[in-house]
mmCIF file of C-alpha atoms and ligand atoms in Angstrom:
data_model
loop_
_atom_site.group_PDB
_atom_site.id
_atom_site.type_symbol
_atom_site.label_atom_id
_atom_site.label_comp_id
_atom_site.label_asym_id
_atom_site.label_seq_id
_atom_site.Cartn_x
_atom_site.Cartn_y
_atom_site.Cartn_z
ATOM 1 C CA MET A 847 -24.428 -4.655 -1.377
ATOM 2 C CA ILE A 848 -23.670 -8.083 0.064
ATOM 3 C CA VAL A 849 -21.267 -8.326 2.995
ATOM 4 C CA THR A 850 -19.587 -11.709 3.581
ATOM 5 C CA GLN A 851 -17.336 -12.884 6.358
ATOM 6 C CA THR A 852 -16.619 -16.459 5.427
ATOM 7 C CA ILE A 853 -14.738 -17.799 2.431
ATOM 8 C CA SER A 854 -17.612 -20.086 1.450
ATOM 9 C CA ASP A 855 -20.203 -17.270 1.528
ATOM 10 C CA CYS A 856 -17.890 -15.042 -0.450
ATOM 11 C CA ARG A 857 -17.375 -17.713 -3.125
ATOM 12 C CA LEU A 858 -21.139 -18.314 -3.299
ATOM 13 C CA GLU A 859 -21.910 -14.628 -3.788
ATOM 14 C CA ARG A 860 -19.055 -14.136 -6.228
ATOM 15 C CA ARG A 861 -20.469 -16.851 -8.491
ATOM 16 C CA LYS A 862 -23.638 -14.787 -8.951
ATOM 17 C CA LEU A 863 -21.631 -11.905 -10.421
ATOM 18 C CA GLY A 864 -20.152 -11.468 -13.890
ATOM 19 C CA LYS A 865 -16.968 -9.565 -14.684
ATOM 20 C CA LEU A 866 -15.589 -8.435 -11.336
ATOM 21 C CA ALA A 867 -12.991 -5.847 -10.277
ATOM 22 C CA LEU A 868 -11.504 -6.221 -6.789
ATOM 23 C CA VAL A 869 -10.122 -3.490 -4.537
ATOM 24 C CA PRO A 870 -8.132 -5.130 -1.711
ATOM 25 C CA THR A 871 -7.887 -2.905 1.394
ATOM 26 C CA MET A 872 -7.158 -2.991 5.102
ATOM 27 C CA GLY A 873 -10.157 -0.722 5.783
ATOM 28 C CA ALA A 874 -10.165 2.699 7.499
ATOM 29 C CA LEU A 875 -11.283 3.765 4.053
ATOM 30 C CA HIS A 876 -10.564 7.256 2.721
ATOM 31 C CA GLU A 877 -11.021 9.020 -0.628
ATOM 32 C CA GLY A 878 -7.927 7.234 -1.984
ATOM 33 C CA HIS A 879 -9.672 3.882 -1.531
ATOM 34 C CA VAL A 880 -12.922 5.312 -2.919
ATOM 35 C CA SER A 881 -11.081 6.480 -6.047
ATOM 36 C CA LEU A 882 -9.874 2.894 -6.537
ATOM 37 C CA MET A 883 -13.503 1.722 -6.321
ATOM 38 C CA ALA A 884 -14.463 4.307 -8.991
ATOM 39 C CA THR A 885 -11.672 3.037 -11.254
ATOM 40 C CA ALA A 886 -12.759 -0.547 -10.573
ATOM 41 C CA LYS A 887 -16.278 0.337 -11.733
ATOM 42 C CA LYS A 888 -14.901 1.574 -15.045
ATOM 43 C CA HIS A 889 -13.119 -1.737 -15.609
ATOM 44 C CA ALA A 890 -15.859 -4.219 -14.740
ATOM 45 C CA GLU A 891 -19.593 -4.556 -14.365
ATOM 46 C CA HIS A 892 -19.262 -5.476 -10.671
ATOM 47 C CA VAL A 893 -16.974 -4.313 -7.865
ATOM 48 C CA ALA A 894 -15.782 -6.206 -4.795
ATOM 49 C CA VAL A 895 -13.859 -4.724 -1.865
ATOM 50 C CA SER A 896 -11.968 -6.791 0.684
ATOM 51 C CA ILE A 897 -11.484 -5.307 4.133
ATOM 52 C CA PHE A 898 -8.927 -7.247 6.133
ATOM 53 C CA VAL A 899 -6.130 -6.047 8.403
ATOM 54 C CA ASN A 900 -3.681 -8.762 7.435
ATOM 55 C CA PRO A 901 -1.531 -9.819 10.416
ATOM 56 C CA THR A 902 1.137 -11.542 8.316
ATOM 57 C CA GLN A 903 2.303 -8.312 6.690
ATOM 58 C CA PHE A 904 3.030 -6.554 9.993
ATOM 59 C CA GLY A 905 6.390 -6.868 11.701
ATOM 60 C CA PRO A 906 6.654 -7.617 15.440
ATOM 61 C CA ARG A 907 7.056 -3.972 16.425
ATOM 62 C CA GLU A 908 4.562 -2.540 13.959
ATOM 63 C CA ASP A 909 1.096 -1.094 14.470
ATOM 64 C CA PHE A 910 -1.100 -4.171 13.849
ATOM 65 C CA SER A 911 -3.230 -3.944 16.989
ATOM 66 C CA LYS A 912 -3.375 -0.130 16.763
ATOM 67 C CA TYR A 913 -4.460 -0.152 13.115
ATOM 68 C CA PRO A 914 -7.918 1.534 12.873
ATOM 69 C CA ARG A 915 -10.925 -0.744 12.172
ATOM 70 C CA PRO A 916 -14.036 1.462 11.719
ATOM 71 C CA ILE A 917 -16.044 -1.253 9.958
ATOM 72 C CA GLU A 918 -19.479 0.456 10.001
ATOM 73 C CA ALA A 919 -18.126 3.657 8.433
ATOM 74 C CA ASP A 920 -16.179 1.552 5.906
ATOM 75 C CA LEU A 921 -19.290 -0.355 4.856
ATOM 76 C CA ALA A 922 -21.206 2.919 4.427
ATOM 77 C CA LYS A 923 -18.426 4.195 2.111
ATOM 78 C CA CYS A 924 -18.518 0.982 0.072
ATOM 79 C CA GLN A 925 -22.305 1.208 -0.201
ATOM 80 C CA ALA A 926 -22.117 4.853 -1.334
ATOM 81 C CA ALA A 927 -19.479 3.915 -3.937
ATOM 82 C CA GLY A 928 -21.814 1.302 -5.449
ATOM 83 C CA VAL A 929 -19.805 -1.738 -4.351
ATOM 84 C CA ASP A 930 -21.574 -5.085 -4.976
ATOM 85 C CA LEU A 931 -19.657 -7.413 -2.670
ATOM 86 C CA VAL A 932 -17.590 -6.883 0.483
ATOM 87 C CA PHE A 933 -15.362 -9.606 1.922
ATOM 88 C CA ASN A 934 -14.526 -8.897 5.574
ATOM 89 C CA PRO A 935 -13.070 -12.089 7.060
ATOM 90 C CA SER A 936 -11.566 -12.635 10.502
ATOM 91 C CA ALA A 937 -7.894 -13.586 10.922
ATOM 92 C CA GLU A 938 -9.093 -17.047 12.044
ATOM 93 C CA GLU A 939 -11.031 -17.490 8.785
ATOM 94 C CA MET A 940 -8.027 -16.532 6.669
ATOM 95 C CA TYR A 941 -5.357 -18.337 8.721
ATOM 96 C CA PRO A 942 -7.025 -21.214 10.591
ATOM 97 C CA ALA A 943 -3.838 -23.245 11.127
ATOM 98 C CA ARG A 944 -1.954 -20.275 12.468
ATOM 99 C CA SER A 945 -4.844 -19.341 14.732
ATOM 100 C CA LYS A 946 -5.223 -22.848 16.184
ATOM 101 C CA ASN A 947 -1.582 -23.776 16.535
ATOM 102 C CA LEU A 948 -0.218 -20.521 17.772
ATOM 103 C CA GLY A 949 -3.120 -19.103 19.729
ATOM 104 C CA PHE A 950 -3.015 -16.100 17.419
ATOM 105 C CA ARG A 951 -2.859 -12.980 19.590
ATOM 106 C CA THR A 952 -4.434 -9.847 18.176
ATOM 107 C CA GLN A 953 -3.690 -7.959 21.395
ATOM 108 C CA ASP A 954 -0.023 -8.832 21.478
ATOM 109 C CA LYS A 955 1.862 -6.381 23.708
ATOM 110 C CA SER A 956 4.383 -5.553 21.019
ATOM 111 C CA GLY A 957 1.485 -4.378 18.857
ATOM 112 C CA GLY A 958 1.756 -7.073 16.219
ATOM 113 C CA VAL A 959 2.517 -10.649 15.360
ATOM 114 C CA PRO A 960 4.562 -12.275 18.111
ATOM 115 C CA PRO A 961 8.252 -12.235 17.192
ATOM 116 C CA GLU A 962 8.544 -15.962 17.838
ATOM 117 C CA SER A 963 5.977 -16.722 15.125
ATOM 118 C CA PRO A 964 7.270 -18.953 12.353
ATOM 119 C CA PRO A 965 7.057 -17.656 8.797
ATOM 120 C CA PRO A 966 3.607 -17.848 7.167
ATOM 121 C CA GLU A 967 2.545 -21.432 6.427
ATOM 122 C CA ILE A 968 2.749 -20.778 2.704
ATOM 123 C CA MET A 969 5.180 -18.345 1.207
ATOM 124 C CA VAL A 970 4.775 -16.531 -2.051
ATOM 125 C CA ASP A 971 7.764 -14.318 -2.482
ATOM 126 C CA MET A 972 9.331 -12.091 -5.113
ATOM 127 C CA PRO A 973 12.699 -11.828 -3.337
ATOM 128 C CA THR A 974 14.481 -9.489 -5.772
ATOM 129 C CA LEU A 975 11.712 -6.895 -5.828
ATOM 130 C CA ALA A 976 10.814 -7.378 -2.160
ATOM 131 C CA SER A 977 14.263 -7.004 -0.601
ATOM 132 C CA VAL A 978 14.866 -3.346 -1.557
ATOM 133 C CA LEU A 979 13.308 -0.062 -0.283
ATOM 134 C CA GLU A 980 10.505 -1.065 2.114
ATOM 135 C CA GLY A 981 11.942 -4.580 2.236
ATOM 136 C CA ARG A 982 15.110 -3.329 3.927
ATOM 137 C CA PHE A 983 13.074 -1.882 6.793
ATOM 138 C CA ARG A 984 10.223 -4.415 6.754
ATOM 139 C CA PRO A 985 11.921 -7.689 5.762
ATOM 140 C CA THR A 986 8.836 -9.938 5.918
ATOM 141 C CA HIS A 987 6.259 -7.368 4.810
ATOM 142 C CA PHE A 988 5.879 -8.252 1.117
ATOM 143 C CA ARG A 989 5.818 -11.976 1.855
ATOM 144 C CA GLY A 990 2.730 -11.284 3.950
ATOM 145 C CA VAL A 991 1.264 -9.048 1.245
ATOM 146 C CA CYS A 992 1.828 -11.670 -1.488
ATOM 147 C CA GLN A 993 0.376 -14.366 0.751
ATOM 148 C CA VAL A 994 -2.835 -12.486 1.496
ATOM 149 C CA VAL A 995 -3.320 -11.145 -2.034
ATOM 150 C CA ALA A 996 -2.789 -14.649 -3.469
ATOM 151 C CA LYS A 997 -5.448 -15.968 -1.079
ATOM 152 C CA LEU A 998 -7.840 -13.106 -1.894
ATOM 153 C CA PHE A 999 -7.371 -13.700 -5.634
ATOM 154 C CA ASN A 1000 -8.130 -17.409 -5.211
ATOM 155 C CA ILE A 1001 -11.170 -16.787 -3.025
ATOM 156 C CA ILE A 1002 -12.710 -13.900 -4.999
ATOM 157 C CA GLN A 1003 -11.411 -14.758 -8.481
ATOM 158 C CA PRO A 1004 -11.560 -11.226 -9.823
ATOM 159 C CA ASP A 1005 -10.997 -10.391 -13.496
ATOM 160 C CA VAL A 1006 -9.400 -7.084 -12.561
ATOM 161 C CA ALA A 1007 -7.718 -5.814 -9.373
ATOM 162 C CA CYS A 1008 -6.971 -2.167 -8.583
ATOM 163 C CA PHE A 1009 -3.905 -1.091 -6.593
ATOM 164 C CA GLY A 1010 -2.686 2.393 -5.663
ATOM 165 C CA GLN A 1011 0.585 3.871 -6.910
ATOM 166 C CA LYS A 1012 1.002 5.284 -3.403
ATOM 167 C CA ASP A 1013 2.306 1.802 -2.506
ATOM 168 C CA PHE A 1014 4.246 1.556 -5.755
ATOM 169 C CA GLN A 1015 6.564 -1.258 -4.634
ATOM 170 C CA GLN A 1016 3.531 -3.320 -3.617
ATOM 171 C CA LEU A 1017 1.901 -2.567 -6.984
ATOM 172 C CA ARG A 1018 5.060 -3.643 -8.831
ATOM 173 C CA ILE A 1019 5.391 -6.847 -6.786
ATOM 174 C CA ILE A 1020 1.733 -7.841 -7.248
ATOM 175 C CA THR A 1021 1.960 -7.155 -10.993
ATOM 176 C CA ALA A 1022 5.078 -9.341 -11.185
ATOM 177 C CA MET A 1023 3.457 -12.066 -9.045
ATOM 178 C CA VAL A 1024 0.392 -12.219 -11.317
ATOM 179 C CA GLU A 1025 2.641 -12.460 -14.371
ATOM 180 C CA ALA A 1026 4.871 -15.102 -12.792
ATOM 181 C CA LEU A 1027 1.934 -17.263 -11.675
ATOM 182 C CA ASN A 1028 -0.103 -16.760 -14.877
ATOM 183 C CA TRP A 1029 -3.174 -15.463 -13.101
ATOM 184 C CA PRO A 1030 -5.749 -14.202 -15.615
ATOM 185 C CA ILE A 1031 -6.160 -10.949 -13.668
ATOM 186 C CA GLU A 1032 -5.568 -7.454 -15.019
ATOM 187 C CA ILE A 1033 -3.755 -5.296 -12.461
ATOM 188 C CA VAL A 1034 -4.814 -1.667 -12.771
ATOM 189 C CA PRO A 1035 -2.504 1.006 -11.283
ATOM 190 C CA CYS A 1036 -4.362 3.965 -9.748
ATOM 191 C CA PRO A 1037 -2.923 7.444 -9.075
ATOM 192 C CA THR A 1038 -2.207 8.680 -5.544
ATOM 193 C CA LEU A 1039 -4.937 10.859 -4.067
ATOM 194 C CA ARG A 1040 -3.705 13.762 -1.935
ATOM 195 C CA ASP A 1041 -5.231 16.232 0.472
ATOM 196 C CA PRO A 1042 -5.319 19.818 -0.837
ATOM 197 C CA ASP A 1043 -2.111 20.571 1.096
ATOM 198 C CA GLY A 1044 -0.296 17.766 -0.758
ATOM 199 C CA LEU A 1045 -0.185 15.044 1.919
ATOM 200 C CA ALA A 1046 -0.910 11.645 0.361
ATOM 201 C CA LYS A 1047 -4.101 10.244 1.865
ATOM 202 C CA SER A 1048 -3.416 7.336 4.196
ATOM 203 C CA SER A 1049 -5.285 5.437 6.884
ATOM 204 C CA ARG A 1050 -2.327 6.249 9.131
ATOM 205 C CA ASN A 1051 -2.712 10.065 8.756
ATOM 206 C CA GLN A 1052 -5.296 9.995 11.553
ATOM 207 C CA PHE A 1053 -2.480 9.157 13.987
ATOM 208 C CA LEU A 1054 -0.761 12.501 13.256
ATOM 209 C CA SER A 1055 -1.209 15.442 15.619
ATOM 210 C CA LEU A 1056 -1.754 18.833 13.929
ATOM 211 C CA GLU A 1057 1.881 19.697 14.475
ATOM 212 C CA GLU A 1058 3.078 16.335 13.103
ATOM 213 C CA ARG A 1059 0.848 16.751 10.081
ATOM 214 C CA GLN A 1060 2.481 20.110 9.307
ATOM 215 C CA ARG A 1061 5.897 18.460 9.505
ATOM 216 C CA ALA A 1062 4.723 15.538 7.338
ATOM 217 C CA LEU A 1063 3.962 17.971 4.520
ATOM 218 C CA ALA A 1064 7.712 18.233 3.882
ATOM 219 C CA ILE A 1065 7.527 14.770 2.278
ATOM 220 C CA SER A 1066 5.164 15.737 -0.559
ATOM 221 C CA ARG A 1067 6.809 19.166 -0.828
ATOM 222 C CA GLY A 1068 10.180 17.474 -1.383
ATOM 223 C CA LEU A 1069 8.769 15.131 -4.018
ATOM 224 C CA LEU A 1070 7.017 18.002 -5.782
ATOM 225 C CA ASN A 1071 10.267 20.004 -5.819
ATOM 226 C CA ALA A 1072 12.057 17.025 -7.372
ATOM 227 C CA GLU A 1073 9.330 16.664 -9.992
ATOM 228 C CA LYS A 1074 9.661 20.365 -10.931
ATOM 229 C CA GLU A 1075 13.434 20.097 -11.231
ATOM 230 C CA PHE A 1076 13.067 16.976 -13.368
ATOM 231 C CA PHE A 1077 10.734 18.744 -15.780
ATOM 232 C CA GLN A 1078 13.210 21.635 -15.915
ATOM 233 C CA GLY A 1079 15.794 19.207 -17.236
ATOM 234 C CA VAL A 1080 17.560 17.742 -14.184
ATOM 235 C CA LYS A 1081 18.018 14.030 -14.863
ATOM 236 C CA GLN A 1082 20.758 13.147 -12.337
ATOM 237 C CA THR A 1083 19.100 11.368 -9.480
ATOM 238 C CA ASN A 1084 21.705 12.374 -6.863
ATOM 239 C CA ARG A 1085 20.597 15.991 -7.342
ATOM 240 C CA LEU A 1086 16.920 15.102 -7.106
ATOM 241 C CA VAL A 1087 17.398 12.856 -4.067
ATOM 242 C CA THR A 1088 19.429 15.561 -2.299
ATOM 243 C CA LEU A 1089 16.711 18.092 -3.057
ATOM 244 C CA VAL A 1090 14.062 15.840 -1.487
ATOM 245 C CA GLN A 1091 16.257 15.195 1.567
ATOM 246 C CA ASN A 1092 17.021 18.884 2.025
ATOM 247 C CA THR A 1093 13.355 19.822 1.739
ATOM 248 C CA MET A 1094 12.480 17.185 4.309
ATOM 249 C CA LEU A 1095 15.125 18.449 6.707
ATOM 250 C CA GLU A 1096 14.341 22.187 6.312
ATOM 251 C CA GLY A 1097 12.265 22.170 9.489
ATOM 252 C CA THR A 1098 15.250 20.913 11.466
ATOM 253 C CA MET A 1099 17.151 24.059 10.617
ATOM 254 C CA GLN A 1100 14.275 26.123 11.990
ATOM 255 C CA GLY A 1101 14.690 24.246 15.261
ATOM 256 C CA LYS A 1102 11.710 21.928 14.761
ATOM 257 C CA VAL A 1103 11.749 18.215 15.578
ATOM 258 C CA PRO A 1104 13.134 16.524 12.456
ATOM 259 C CA LEU A 1105 11.437 13.930 10.321
ATOM 260 C CA LEU A 1106 13.344 10.683 10.594
ATOM 261 C CA ILE A 1107 14.135 9.613 7.062
ATOM 262 C CA ASP A 1108 14.298 5.847 6.490
ATOM 263 C CA TYR A 1109 15.176 6.334 2.820
ATOM 264 C CA VAL A 1110 14.928 8.611 -0.171
ATOM 265 C CA ALA A 1111 15.776 6.576 -3.266
ATOM 266 C CA ALA A 1112 15.573 6.803 -7.053
ATOM 267 C CA VAL A 1113 14.800 3.442 -8.636
ATOM 268 C CA ASP A 1114 13.773 2.086 -12.015
ATOM 269 C CA ALA A 1115 9.968 1.722 -12.012
ATOM 270 C CA LEU A 1116 10.123 -1.873 -13.276
ATOM 271 C CA THR A 1117 13.257 -3.427 -11.769
ATOM 272 C CA LEU A 1118 13.370 -1.252 -8.596
ATOM 273 C CA LYS A 1119 17.141 -1.041 -9.089
ATOM 274 C CA SER A 1120 18.971 2.216 -8.343
ATOM 275 C CA VAL A 1121 19.151 4.713 -11.171
ATOM 276 C CA ASP A 1122 21.840 7.413 -11.660
ATOM 277 C CA GLN A 1123 20.512 9.152 -14.738
ATOM 278 C CA ILE A 1124 16.806 9.159 -15.644
ATOM 279 C CA THR A 1125 16.288 7.701 -19.101
ATOM 280 C CA THR A 1126 13.403 5.335 -18.334
ATOM 281 C CA PRO A 1127 10.420 5.714 -15.931
ATOM 282 C CA THR A 1128 11.941 6.219 -12.486
ATOM 283 C CA VAL A 1129 10.358 6.447 -9.069
ATOM 284 C CA ILE A 1130 11.622 8.668 -6.282
ATOM 285 C CA ALA A 1131 10.445 6.893 -3.158
ATOM 286 C CA VAL A 1132 10.420 8.156 0.409
ATOM 287 C CA ALA A 1133 9.778 6.581 3.791
ATOM 288 C CA ALA A 1134 9.960 8.711 6.915
ATOM 289 C CA ARG A 1135 8.801 8.650 10.490
ATOM 290 C CA VAL A 1136 6.875 11.554 11.943
ATOM 291 C CA GLY A 1137 6.621 10.921 15.666
ATOM 292 C CA ALA A 1138 5.368 7.344 15.990
ATOM 293 C CA THR A 1139 3.833 7.272 12.505
ATOM 294 C CA ARG A 1140 5.690 5.905 9.507
ATOM 295 C CA LEU A 1141 4.660 7.375 6.153
ATOM 296 C CA ILE A 1142 5.597 6.479 2.582
ATOM 297 C CA ASP A 1143 5.139 8.466 -0.604
ATOM 298 C CA ASN A 1144 6.629 8.631 -4.083
ATOM 299 C CA VAL A 1145 6.571 10.324 -7.434
ATOM 300 C CA LEU A 1146 6.946 8.721 -10.865
ATOM 301 C CA LEU A 1147 9.251 10.614 -13.229
ATOM 302 C CA ASP A 1148 8.637 9.532 -16.791
ATOM 303 C CA PRO A 1149 11.042 11.011 -19.364
ATOM 304 C CA THR A 1150 8.546 10.279 -22.165
ATOM 305 C CA LYS A 1151 5.906 12.546 -20.588
ATOM 306 C CA LYS A 1152 5.630 16.331 -20.408
ATOM 307 C CA ALA A 1153 4.969 18.308 -17.181
ATOM 308 C CA HIS A 1154 1.291 18.383 -16.190
ATOM 309 C CA GLY A 1155 -0.776 21.086 -14.528
HETATM 310 P P1 AMP B 301 -4.437 -0.095 2.357
HETATM 311 O O1 AMP B 301 -5.818 -0.146 2.918
HETATM 312 O O2 AMP B 301 -3.601 0.996 2.930
HETATM 313 O O3 AMP B 301 -3.760 -1.434 2.311
HETATM 314 O O4 AMP B 301 -4.613 0.330 0.834
HETATM 315 C C1 AMP B 301 -5.472 -0.355 -0.033
HETATM 316 C C2 AMP B 301 -5.252 0.141 -1.434
HETATM 317 O O5 AMP B 301 -5.501 1.541 -1.497
HETATM 318 C C3 AMP B 301 -3.810 -0.062 -1.915
HETATM 319 O O6 AMP B 301 -3.819 -0.480 -3.272
HETATM 320 C C4 AMP B 301 -3.217 1.313 -1.750
HETATM 321 O O7 AMP B 301 -2.128 1.557 -2.622
HETATM 322 C C5 AMP B 301 -4.397 2.188 -2.096
HETATM 323 N N1 AMP B 301 -4.227 3.534 -1.544
HETATM 324 C C6 AMP B 301 -3.852 3.875 -0.278
HETATM 325 N N2 AMP B 301 -3.729 5.212 -0.166
HETATM 326 C C7 AMP B 301 -4.022 5.731 -1.378
HETATM 327 C C8 AMP B 301 -4.067 7.055 -1.926
HETATM 328 N N3 AMP B 301 -3.775 8.119 -1.174
HETATM 329 N N4 AMP B 301 -4.415 7.205 -3.221
HETATM 330 C C9 AMP B 301 -4.703 6.120 -3.991
HETATM 331 N N5 AMP B 301 -4.684 4.857 -3.550
HETATM 332 C C10 AMP B 301 -4.342 4.655 -2.273
#
């Protein structure tokens, strides 16, 4: 496995490889990421992983400086998964102008990019898809995601790129971006990996105390309840959304600290527009805060498919 830190080294090493599948990550790798690497291996002879905590996708009050960066453990996981090439650049390498002009501060007191920062020097945006759901709570997030993924695609030039359905809005936006910009890259959606208790694996789960983790389980429980109801014939989204909300708030009635729900929404899987009655693939998406940790999860309800399991 070759590990590169500069764009020029990465390009040099990439040229030695044939058909390549890329798994872009922010590190703190878990089995969810490893499952993406396994899928990548099925789609191409060679696999590349990028590990980069991208500052431009964090808001001013978000957890950029707190985000875990266990690089040695991450590299060991990539090695074990049979990865050929790792790209692990610094913020200065990826954003030299920003670093020089603004004295880029990774230890900013607010825990992220300084609020006075101008927008990223180049903007790739999918405003319609990016302004809903996560976009309402993280208005500049997907601009940062599109910017960094566009740069990674240009640097690594993969034939295939794997993205998790856990971040389904991100997956939809990247798929639309690749279509809109005619990039010859196949975007492969990968299913969400969960812990045995149902919690979707996330690099941020390590911030949860045991008690918070128990409370966080109400998110996947709510989504699972909605999925069951859907397969029993309930197609009205207001009923499914209410069921998810009620499941998430059950703990409150038992006197526990509530989860703070940012949204529970039912949207069309392609347009991300609100859906009343499920006739086409629809996603029920949730974002909630458990203590200081913000978690997202979702379930895809496809009327053309039968219940599994
Ligand atoms: P991140 O490092 O959180 O930016 O995630 C990198 C990639 O891993 C993204 O495509 C995520 O959607 C995907 N991913 C994160 N968590 C999971 C999970 N639990 N199951 C499958 N893929 C995931």
